[in-house]
Coordinates of C-alpha atoms in Angstrom, one line a residue:
Chain T
X1 CA 120.6 -22.7 71.7
X2 CA 117.1 -24.3 71.3
X3 CA 115.5 -26.5 68.7
X4 CA 113.4 -23.5 67.6
X5 CA 116.3 -21.8 65.9
X6 CA 116.2 -24.4 63.1
X7 CA 112.5 -23.9 62.4
X8 CA 111.5 -21.3 59.8
X9 CA 109.4 -18.6 61.5
X10 CA 105.8 -18.6 60.1
X11 CA 105.1 -15.8 57.6
X12 CA 101.9 -13.8 57.3
X13 CA 100.8 -11.4 54.6
X14 CA 100.4 -7.8 55.7
X15 CA 99.6 -4.4 54.2
X16 CA 101.7 -1.5 55.4
X17 CA 100.5 2.0 55.5
X18 CA 103.0 4.8 56.2
X19 CA 102.4 8.0 58.2
X20 CA 104.2 11.0 59.6
X21 CA 105.3 11.4 63.2
X22 CA 106.5 14.7 64.6
X23 CA 109.0 13.1 66.9
X24 CA 110.5 11.0 64.1
X25 CA 110.7 14.0 61.8
X26 CA 112.3 16.0 64.6
X27 CA 114.8 13.1 65.2
X28 CA 115.7 13.3 61.4
X29 CA 116.4 17.0 61.7
X30 CA 118.4 16.7 64.9
X31 CA 120.3 13.4 64.5
X32 CA 120.3 12.8 60.8
X33 CA 120.0 9.0 60.3
X34 CA 121.4 8.4 63.8
X35 CA 120.2 6.2 66.6
X36 CA 117.2 8.3 67.7
X37 CA 115.9 8.4 64.2
X38 CA 116.4 4.7 63.7
X39 CA 114.7 4.0 67.1
X40 CA 111.6 5.9 65.9
X41 CA 111.6 4.7 62.3
X42 CA 112.4 1.0 62.4
X43 CA 109.1 0.1 64.0
X44 CA 105.9 -1.5 62.8
X45 CA 102.7 -1.1 64.7
X46 CA 100.4 -4.1 64.5
X47 CA 96.8 -4.8 65.4
X48 CA 96.7 -6.5 68.8
X49 CA 94.5 -9.3 67.4
X50 CA 96.9 -9.9 64.6
X51 CA 99.9 -10.1 67.0
X52 CA 98.0 -12.7 69.0
X53 CA 97.0 -14.6 65.9
X54 CA 100.6 -14.5 64.4
X55 CA 102.1 -15.2 67.8
X56 CA 104.3 -12.1 67.6
X57 CA 105.2 -10.5 70.9
X58 CA 105.5 -6.9 71.9
X59 CA 109.1 -5.8 72.1
X60 CA 110.4 -8.5 69.7
X61 CA 111.6 -7.8 66.2
X62 CA 110.0 -8.7 62.9
X63 CA 111.3 -9.4 59.4
X64 CA 109.4 -7.6 56.7
X65 CA 110.0 -8.6 53.2
X66 CA 108.8 -8.6 49.7
X67 CA 110.2 -8.7 46.1
X68 CA 111.7 -5.2 46.6
X69 CA 113.5 -5.5 49.9
X70 CA 113.9 -7.0 53.4
X71 CA 114.2 -5.1 56.7
X72 CA 114.2 -6.1 60.4
X73 CA 112.3 -3.7 62.6
X74 CA 110.9 -3.5 66.1
X75 CA 107.4 -4.9 66.7
X76 CA 104.8 -3.1 68.8
X77 CA 101.0 -3.2 69.2
X78 CA 99.2 -0.1 68.0
X79 CA 97.1 1.9 70.4
X80 CA 94.3 2.7 68.0
X81 CA 90.8 2.1 69.5
X82 CA 89.6 0.5 66.3
X83 CA 91.1 -2.8 65.1
X84 CA 93.0 -2.8 61.8
X85 CA 93.3 -6.4 61.0
X86 CA 95.9 -7.2 58.3
X87 CA 97.3 -3.6 58.3
X88 CA 100.5 -2.5 59.9
X89 CA 101.6 1.1 60.3
X90 CA 105.1 2.5 59.8
X91 CA 106.5 6.0 59.7
X92 CA 107.8 7.0 56.4
X93 CA 111.5 6.3 56.4
X94 CA 114.3 4.3 54.6
X95 CA 112.9 1.2 56.5
X96 CA 109.4 1.5 54.9
X97 CA 110.9 2.7 51.6
X98 CA 113.0 -0.4 51.4
X99 CA 109.7 -2.3 50.8
X100 CA 108.2 0.1 48.3
X101 CA 107.7 -1.3 44.8
X102 CA 109.8 0.1 42.0
X103 CA 106.9 -0.5 39.6
X104 CA 105.0 2.7 39.0
X105 CA 103.3 1.9 35.7
X106 CA 105.3 4.7 34.2
X107 CA 103.7 7.4 36.4
X108 CA 106.9 8.3 38.3
X109 CA 105.0 8.0 41.6
X110 CA 105.8 5.0 43.7
X111 CA 103.1 3.5 46.0
X112 CA 104.7 4.9 49.2
X113 CA 101.6 4.4 51.3
X114 CA 100.4 1.0 50.3
X115 CA 103.0 -1.7 50.7
X116 CA 102.3 -5.4 50.6
X117 CA 104.9 -7.6 52.5
X118 CA 105.2 -10.7 54.6
X119 CA 105.9 -10.5 58.3
X120 CA 107.6 -13.0 60.5
X121 CA 109.4 -13.2 63.9
X122 CA 113.0 -12.0 63.4
X123 CA 114.3 -14.3 66.1
X124 CA 117.8 -13.0 67.0
X125 CA 118.4 -10.8 64.0
X126 CA 119.5 -7.2 64.5
X127 CA 117.4 -4.3 63.4
X128 CA 118.4 -3.2 59.9
X129 CA 120.8 -0.2 59.9
X130 CA 121.1 2.4 57.2
X131 CA 123.6 4.5 59.1
X132 CA 126.8 3.0 57.7
Chain Z
X1 CA 112.6 47.1 72.6
X2 CA 110.7 45.8 69.6
X3 CA 111.0 42.0 69.1
X4 CA 112.7 40.8 66.0
X5 CA 110.9 37.9 64.2
X6 CA 112.4 35.4 61.9
X7 CA 110.9 32.8 59.5
X8 CA 111.1 29.0 60.2
X9 CA 112.1 26.8 57.2
X10 CA 111.1 23.6 58.9
X11 CA 108.1 23.0 56.6
X12 CA 105.9 24.6 53.9
X13 CA 104.1 26.7 56.5
X14 CA 107.0 29.1 56.8
X15 CA 106.0 30.4 60.3
X16 CA 107.0 34.1 60.4
X17 CA 106.8 34.7 64.2
X18 CA 110.0 33.0 65.3
X19 CA 112.1 34.5 68.0
X20 CA 115.7 33.3 68.6
X21 CA 118.4 33.7 71.1
X22 CA 122.0 33.4 70.1
X23 CA 125.1 32.2 72.0
X24 CA 128.6 32.4 70.5
X25 CA 127.1 33.3 67.2
X26 CA 124.9 30.2 67.1
X27 CA 121.2 29.7 67.6
X28 CA 120.8 28.5 71.2
X29 CA 117.1 29.0 71.8
X30 CA 114.1 29.1 69.4
X31 CA 110.8 30.4 70.6
X32 CA 107.3 29.9 69.0
X33 CA 108.5 27.2 66.5
X34 CA 107.3 23.6 66.7
X35 CA 109.6 20.7 67.6
X36 CA 110.6 20.1 63.9
X37 CA 111.2 23.8 63.4
X38 CA 113.5 24.1 66.4
X39 CA 115.5 21.1 65.2
X40 CA 115.8 22.6 61.7
X41 CA 116.9 26.0 62.9
X42 CA 119.6 24.7 65.3
X43 CA 122.8 23.5 63.8
X44 CA 122.9 20.1 62.1
X45 CA 124.0 17.4 64.5
X46 CA 126.1 16.0 61.7
X47 CA 127.1 18.9 59.3
X48 CA 128.0 18.0 55.8
X49 CA 131.7 17.9 55.0
X50 CA 133.4 19.0 51.8
X51 CA 134.6 15.8 50.1
X52 CA 135.6 14.4 46.8
X53 CA 135.5 10.6 46.5
X54 CA 135.2 10.4 50.3
X55 CA 138.4 12.4 51.0
X56 CA 138.4 15.9 52.5
X57 CA 138.6 18.6 49.8
X58 CA 138.6 22.3 49.5
X59 CA 135.4 24.0 48.4
X60 CA 137.1 25.4 45.3
X61 CA 138.1 21.9 44.2
X62 CA 134.7 20.4 45.0
X63 CA 133.0 23.1 42.9
X64 CA 135.4 22.5 40.0
X65 CA 134.9 18.7 40.2
X66 CA 131.1 19.1 40.4
X67 CA 131.2 21.3 37.2
X68 CA 133.5 18.8 35.5
X69 CA 131.1 15.9 36.2
X70 CA 128.1 17.9 34.9
X71 CA 130.0 19.0 31.8
X72 CA 131.2 15.5 30.9
X73 CA 127.9 13.7 31.7
X74 CA 125.9 12.5 28.7
X75 CA 122.6 12.7 30.6
X76 CA 122.7 14.6 34.0
X77 CA 119.7 15.3 36.3
X78 CA 119.3 18.0 38.8
X79 CA 117.0 17.0 41.7
X80 CA 115.8 18.2 45.1
X81 CA 115.0 22.0 45.4
X82 CA 112.4 21.7 48.1
X83 CA 114.8 22.9 50.7
X84 CA 116.4 25.6 48.6
X85 CA 115.8 29.3 48.4
X86 CA 114.0 30.6 45.2
X87 CA 117.3 32.1 44.0
X88 CA 119.0 28.8 44.4
X89 CA 116.2 27.2 42.4
X90 CA 116.5 29.8 39.6
X91 CA 120.3 29.2 39.5
X92 CA 119.7 25.4 39.4
X93 CA 117.4 25.9 36.4
X94 CA 120.2 27.9 34.7
X95 CA 122.7 25.1 35.4
X96 CA 120.2 22.5 33.9
X97 CA 119.7 24.6 30.8
X98 CA 123.5 25.0 30.3
X99 CA 124.2 21.3 30.7
X100 CA 121.1 20.0 28.9
X101 CA 120.0 18.3 32.0
X102 CA 116.8 16.8 33.3
X103 CA 115.3 18.9 36.2
X104 CA 112.9 17.5 38.7
X105 CA 111.9 18.1 42.3
X106 CA 110.3 16.3 45.2
X107 CA 106.8 17.4 44.1
X108 CA 107.3 14.9 41.3
X109 CA 106.2 12.1 43.8
X110 CA 104.1 14.1 46.2
X111 CA 102.0 17.3 45.8
X112 CA 102.9 18.0 42.2
X113 CA 99.5 17.2 40.6
X114 CA 97.7 19.4 43.1
X115 CA 100.0 22.4 42.7
X116 CA 99.9 22.0 38.9
X117 CA 96.0 22.0 38.9
X118 CA 96.1 25.2 41.0
X119 CA 98.7 26.9 38.8
X120 CA 96.5 26.0 35.7
X121 CA 93.5 27.4 37.4
X122 CA 91.7 24.1 37.5
X123 CA 91.3 24.3 41.3
X124 CA 90.3 27.3 43.3
X125 CA 92.7 28.2 46.1
X126 CA 93.1 30.9 48.8
X127 CA 95.8 32.0 51.2
X128 CA 96.2 30.8 54.8
X129 CA 95.5 34.4 55.9
X130 CA 92.1 34.2 54.3
X131 CA 91.5 30.9 56.0
X132 CA 92.4 32.4 59.3
X133 CA 90.1 35.4 58.8
X134 CA 87.2 33.7 57.0
X135 CA 87.1 29.9 57.1
X136 CA 84.2 28.2 58.9
X137 CA 84.7 24.7 57.5
X138 CA 88.2 23.2 57.3
X139 CA 88.6 19.7 55.9
X140 CA 91.9 17.7 56.3
X141 CA 91.8 15.0 53.8
X142 CA 94.6 12.4 54.0
X143 CA 96.5 14.9 56.1
X144 CA 97.7 14.9 59.7
X145 CA 99.1 18.4 60.3
X146 CA 99.5 17.7 64.0
X147 CA 102.5 15.7 62.9
X148 CA 103.5 17.1 59.5
X149 CA 102.8 20.8 60.0
X150 CA 102.3 21.2 63.8
X151 CA 101.2 24.8 63.8
X152 CA 98.7 24.6 60.9
X153 CA 95.7 24.3 63.1
X154 CA 96.8 26.8 65.8
X155 CA 98.2 29.5 63.5
X156 CA 95.8 29.5 60.6
X157 CA 92.9 27.1 60.4
X158 CA 91.0 25.9 63.5
X159 CA 92.1 27.5 66.7
X160 CA 92.8 31.2 65.9
X161 CA 90.5 34.1 66.1
X162 CA 90.1 35.6 62.6
X163 CA 88.5 38.8 61.5
X164 CA 85.2 37.1 60.6
X165 CA 85.7 34.2 63.0
X166 CA 86.1 35.9 66.4
X167 CA 84.7 32.9 68.3
X168 CA 87.3 30.5 66.8
X169 CA 87.0 26.8 67.1
X170 CA 84.5 26.9 70.0
X171 CA 81.6 28.2 67.9
X172 CA 82.8 29.6 64.5
X173 CA 84.7 26.8 62.9
X174 CA 84.2 23.1 62.1
X175 CA 87.2 20.9 61.4
X176 CA 86.7 17.7 59.5
X177 CA 89.2 14.9 59.0
X178 CA 88.9 12.2 56.4
X179 CA 91.6 9.5 56.7
X180 CA 92.4 5.8 56.8
X181 CA 93.4 5.9 60.5
X182 CA 92.6 7.9 63.6
X183 CA 95.5 10.3 63.5
X184 CA 96.2 13.0 66.1
X185 CA 94.4 15.5 63.8
X186 CA 91.4 13.1 63.6
X187 CA 91.3 13.1 67.4
X188 CA 91.1 16.9 67.4
X189 CA 88.2 16.7 64.9
X190 CA 86.2 14.5 67.3
X191 CA 83.0 13.3 65.8
X192 CA 83.8 15.0 62.5
X193 CA 86.3 12.2 61.8
X194 CA 85.4 10.1 58.8
X195 CA 87.4 6.9 58.5
X196 CA 87.7 5.3 55.1
X197 CA 89.5 2.1 53.9
X198 CA 92.8 2.5 52.1
X199 CA 92.5 3.5 48.5
X200 CA 88.8 4.5 49.0
X201 CA 89.3 8.2 48.6
X202 CA 88.2 8.4 44.9
X203 CA 85.0 6.5 45.8
X204 CA 84.2 9.0 48.6
X205 CA 85.1 12.0 46.3
X206 CA 82.6 10.7 43.8
X207 CA 79.9 9.9 46.4
X208 CA 80.2 13.4 47.8
X209 CA 79.9 15.0 44.4
X210 CA 76.8 12.8 43.9
X211 CA 75.4 13.8 47.2
X212 CA 75.9 17.5 46.4
X213 CA 74.0 16.9 43.1
X214 CA 71.0 15.5 44.9
X215 CA 71.7 11.9 44.1
X216 CA 71.9 9.1 46.7
X217 CA 75.6 8.7 47.4
X218 CA 76.8 5.1 47.6
X219 CA 80.2 3.6 48.4
X220 CA 81.3 0.0 48.6
X221 CA 82.5 0.3 52.2
X222 CA 80.7 0.7 55.5
X223 CA 79.7 4.4 55.2
X224 CA 76.0 4.7 54.6
X225 CA 74.3 7.3 52.4
X226 CA 73.1 9.2 55.6
X227 CA 76.6 9.7 56.9
X228 CA 77.9 10.8 53.4
X229 CA 75.0 13.2 53.1
X230 CA 75.7 14.6 56.6
X231 CA 79.2 15.3 55.4
X232 CA 78.1 16.7 52.1
X233 CA 75.6 19.1 53.9
X234 CA 78.3 20.4 56.2
X235 CA 80.4 21.2 53.1
X236 CA 77.4 22.7 51.3
X237 CA 76.6 25.1 54.2
X238 CA 80.1 26.5 54.4
X239 CA 80.4 30.2 54.0
X240 CA 84.1 29.8 53.4
X241 CA 85.4 26.3 53.1
X242 CA 88.9 24.9 52.5
X243 CA 90.1 21.4 51.8
X244 CA 93.7 20.9 53.0
X245 CA 95.0 18.0 50.9
X246 CA 97.6 15.6 52.3
X247 CA 99.6 12.9 50.7
X248 CA 97.1 10.3 51.9
X249 CA 94.7 11.6 49.3
X250 CA 97.2 12.4 46.6
X251 CA 98.8 8.9 46.7
X252 CA 95.4 7.2 46.6
X253 CA 94.3 8.9 43.3
X254 CA 95.5 7.7 39.9
X255 CA 94.4 11.0 38.4
X256 CA 93.6 14.4 40.0
X257 CA 90.2 14.7 38.1
X258 CA 87.9 13.2 40.8
X259 CA 89.2 15.9 43.2
X260 CA 88.8 18.6 40.5
X261 CA 85.2 17.4 39.9
X262 CA 84.4 17.6 43.6
X263 CA 85.9 21.1 43.9
X264 CA 83.8 22.2 40.9
X265 CA 80.7 20.7 42.4
X266 CA 81.4 22.4 45.7
X267 CA 81.8 25.7 44.1
X268 CA 78.4 25.3 42.3
X269 CA 76.6 25.0 45.7
X270 CA 79.1 26.5 48.1
X271 CA 82.3 28.5 48.4
X272 CA 85.3 26.1 48.6
X273 CA 89.1 26.4 48.2
X274 CA 92.0 24.0 48.3
X275 CA 95.4 24.2 49.8
X276 CA 98.1 21.5 49.3
X277 CA 99.9 20.4 52.5
X278 CA 103.3 21.0 51.0
X279 CA 106.1 19.4 53.1
X280 CA 109.4 21.0 52.3
X281 CA 109.7 24.7 52.9
X282 CA 110.1 25.8 49.3
X283 CA 108.9 22.9 47.2
X284 CA 106.1 25.1 45.9
X285 CA 108.7 27.8 45.0
X286 CA 110.4 25.3 42.8
X287 CA 107.1 24.5 41.1
X288 CA 106.5 28.3 40.6
X289 CA 110.0 29.1 39.3
X290 CA 110.1 26.2 36.8
X291 CA 106.5 27.0 35.7
X292 CA 107.5 30.6 35.0
X293 CA 110.5 29.4 33.0
X294 CA 109.0 26.5 31.1
X295 CA 105.2 26.2 31.7
X296 CA 105.8 23.0 33.6
X297 CA 106.1 22.6 37.4
X298 CA 108.5 19.7 37.4
X299 CA 109.8 16.7 35.3
X300 CA 111.5 18.5 32.4
X301 CA 114.6 18.1 30.2
X302 CA 116.4 21.0 28.7
X303 CA 117.7 20.4 25.1
X304 CA 118.9 23.6 23.4
X305 CA 115.9 25.9 23.3
X306 CA 113.5 23.0 23.7
X307 CA 111.9 21.7 26.9
X308 CA 110.8 18.1 27.0
X309 CA 108.3 17.2 29.7
X310 CA 106.6 14.1 31.0
X311 CA 106.6 11.2 33.5
X312 CA 109.7 9.8 31.7
X313 CA 111.6 12.9 32.9
X314 CA 110.7 12.2 36.6
X315 CA 113.5 11.3 38.9
X316 CA 111.9 8.0 39.7
X317 CA 111.6 6.9 36.0
X318 CA 115.1 8.3 35.2
X319 CA 116.7 6.2 37.9
X320 CA 114.5 3.2 37.3
X321 CA 115.3 3.2 33.5
X322 CA 119.0 4.1 34.2
X323 CA 118.6 7.1 31.8
X324 CA 121.0 9.4 33.7
X325 CA 124.7 9.1 34.4
X326 CA 125.1 12.0 36.9
X327 CA 123.0 13.7 39.5
X328 CA 123.3 17.0 41.2
X329 CA 121.1 16.8 44.3
X330 CA 120.3 20.0 46.2
X331 CA 118.9 19.9 49.7
X332 CA 117.4 16.5 49.4
X333 CA 118.1 13.0 50.5
X334 CA 116.8 10.6 47.9
X335 CA 118.7 7.6 49.3
X336 CA 116.4 8.0 52.2
X337 CA 113.2 9.3 50.6
X338 CA 112.9 7.1 47.4
X339 CA 112.1 3.5 47.3
X340 CA 115.3 1.5 48.2
X341 CA 115.1 -0.4 44.9
X342 CA 115.2 2.9 42.9
X343 CA 117.5 4.8 45.2
X344 CA 120.2 2.1 44.8
X345 CA 120.7 3.2 41.2
X346 CA 122.3 6.4 42.6
X347 CA 125.2 4.2 43.7
X348 CA 126.1 3.5 40.0
X349 CA 126.3 7.1 38.8
X350 CA 128.3 10.2 39.8
X351 CA 126.4 12.1 42.5
X352 CA 127.0 15.6 43.7
X353 CA 125.2 16.8 46.8
X354 CA 124.7 20.4 48.1
X355 CA 123.3 20.1 51.6
X356 CA 123.9 21.6 55.1
X357 CA 123.8 18.2 56.7
X358 CA 125.4 14.9 56.3
X359 CA 122.7 12.6 54.7
X360 CA 122.6 9.0 53.4
X361 CA 123.0 10.5 49.9
X362 CA 125.8 12.9 50.7
X363 CA 127.7 10.0 52.3
X364 CA 127.6 8.0 49.1
X365 CA 128.2 11.1 46.8
X366 CA 131.3 11.5 44.7
X367 CA 131.3 15.2 45.6
X368 CA 129.7 16.5 48.8
X369 CA 129.5 20.3 49.1
X370 CA 128.3 21.7 52.5
X371 CA 125.9 24.7 52.3
X372 CA 124.6 27.1 54.8
X373 CA 121.2 26.3 56.3
X374 CA 118.5 28.5 54.7
X375 CA 116.5 30.3 57.4
X376 CA 119.1 30.2 60.1
X377 CA 122.4 30.9 58.2
X378 CA 121.2 32.4 55.0
X379 CA 118.3 34.5 53.9
X380 CA 116.3 34.5 50.7
X381 CA 112.7 34.1 49.5
X382 CA 110.4 31.0 49.5
X383 CA 106.9 30.3 48.5
X384 CA 104.6 29.1 51.3
X385 CA 102.3 26.1 50.8
X386 CA 99.4 28.5 49.8
X387 CA 101.5 30.2 47.1
X388 CA 102.4 33.3 49.1
X389 CA 106.0 34.5 48.7
X390 CA 107.8 34.9 52.0
X391 CA 111.1 36.7 52.5
X392 CA 113.4 35.6 55.2
X393 CA 116.7 36.8 56.7
X394 CA 119.5 34.9 58.3
X395 CA 119.6 34.6 62.1
X396 CA 123.4 34.0 62.3
X397 CA 126.5 34.5 60.3
X398 CA 128.4 31.6 58.8
X399 CA 131.5 30.8 56.7
X400 CA 129.5 28.4 54.6
X401 CA 128.1 29.5 51.3
X402 CA 124.4 29.5 50.6
X403 CA 123.2 27.0 48.0
X404 CA 122.4 29.9 45.6
X405 CA 126.0 31.0 45.7
X406 CA 127.4 27.5 45.3
X407 CA 125.2 27.0 42.2
X408 CA 126.4 30.3 40.8
X409 CA 130.0 29.2 41.3
X410 CA 129.3 25.9 39.6
X411 CA 127.7 27.8 36.7
X412 CA 130.8 29.9 36.5
X413 CA 132.9 26.8 36.0
X414 CA 130.7 25.3 33.3

């Protein structure tokens, strides 16, 4: 038990864009909302420069939160050639949907692909589970 | 011996060249399908169970209870449909009419505006078979079929030899990708990948329309007029062009009009078509069936002989405003696919699910009714993403009822 546990992890603003992944979609078909699906869904891919700036390390977990929800997901650097400062990528899933605004301006279409949230180190928290 | 081919219900592409091997009456091997298709056609890892209030129940009791909930509800909604056969969708419309219910499907928050524009002849479309035979310029805009519809490029658009495109992708076809990130499809498109910032699609649609009108196209992000004109010229020179519209584009537009304007402009100077990248295997069928019945593709409420329509009838607004007190959810998992802050409203109303698999929604449902899996366990018809009706037969036999039959039984109890 270290002194660090009493300190609040710094939070940074981030925009999250969701995308489709064939392996994640396959896991949904074959395992429902089971472990494999969770393993492939509860992940945010960050710009390598952002990870360095935010002092977030590959393989650790992150808390993503906004007014609509809060989830803990795995943290990984993206492998895109181009940098994408301030933008994180997540597959479309209950983990990303937990952060989607309920405000639609009466259109009936939520902003699934443009989520604004804060990100911080999750320390020892477990990844959020929806499989209960 | 002649091979027997089946249809895959893994996505809106409805691949019709699937071969299967059976073992003990179950699908043991699937050939020609993509990863997602194979997973769909094999048995659910967690099949749905027949339950009322969490306790095991007989199918008969579950159907009676489902009918009771719908009858007694003041304001029920029927939702889902994208993974149901056309007959099931038609039966669901009848149930909604009988119970004075709201009726909506998943197109309500995805490809609905595009399908609506096609059915209202605002946008020119074509079939995937025509794309295969004729298309020389294929644009994927906000779409990544390599992940969402893995056989789209190989079966119909970029890689195959078509009647008028015998030299395929090597010489006869150009694939272009416009997206906010370098997806797997963008990688295939190589130097024909145009990266844009999030929410910049409308700006590029307008700039391309300007470029095609002889004006200097300008955008506020780092894509110069030369690059935009290079893209506009490729589109202009197409003998048979197609834009495959993904959710990336649909979600970034407040209105469909900028896309309609670009299509109109393209067809003044070229020959262009549009196909929506529909996800669920028969979401388009639901749009067609409801349109035939009401003149609307989704978001309706049946009241006597009248039909009310509008965004307020969408499943998202109904749940958000707590307008409904019961929901019959067919082949869909809104607890997983809707924003969490909206999906949670389902926990406060009586939910009935009809689904082959155990889902987050079926686990919370008051009544969960297991159905056969369309495609592998039951046959029917569906409408492919390009509007072509496809008939499919079952691969195996099952004791479970098809969703169409379950809905017919519920109707009988109403």
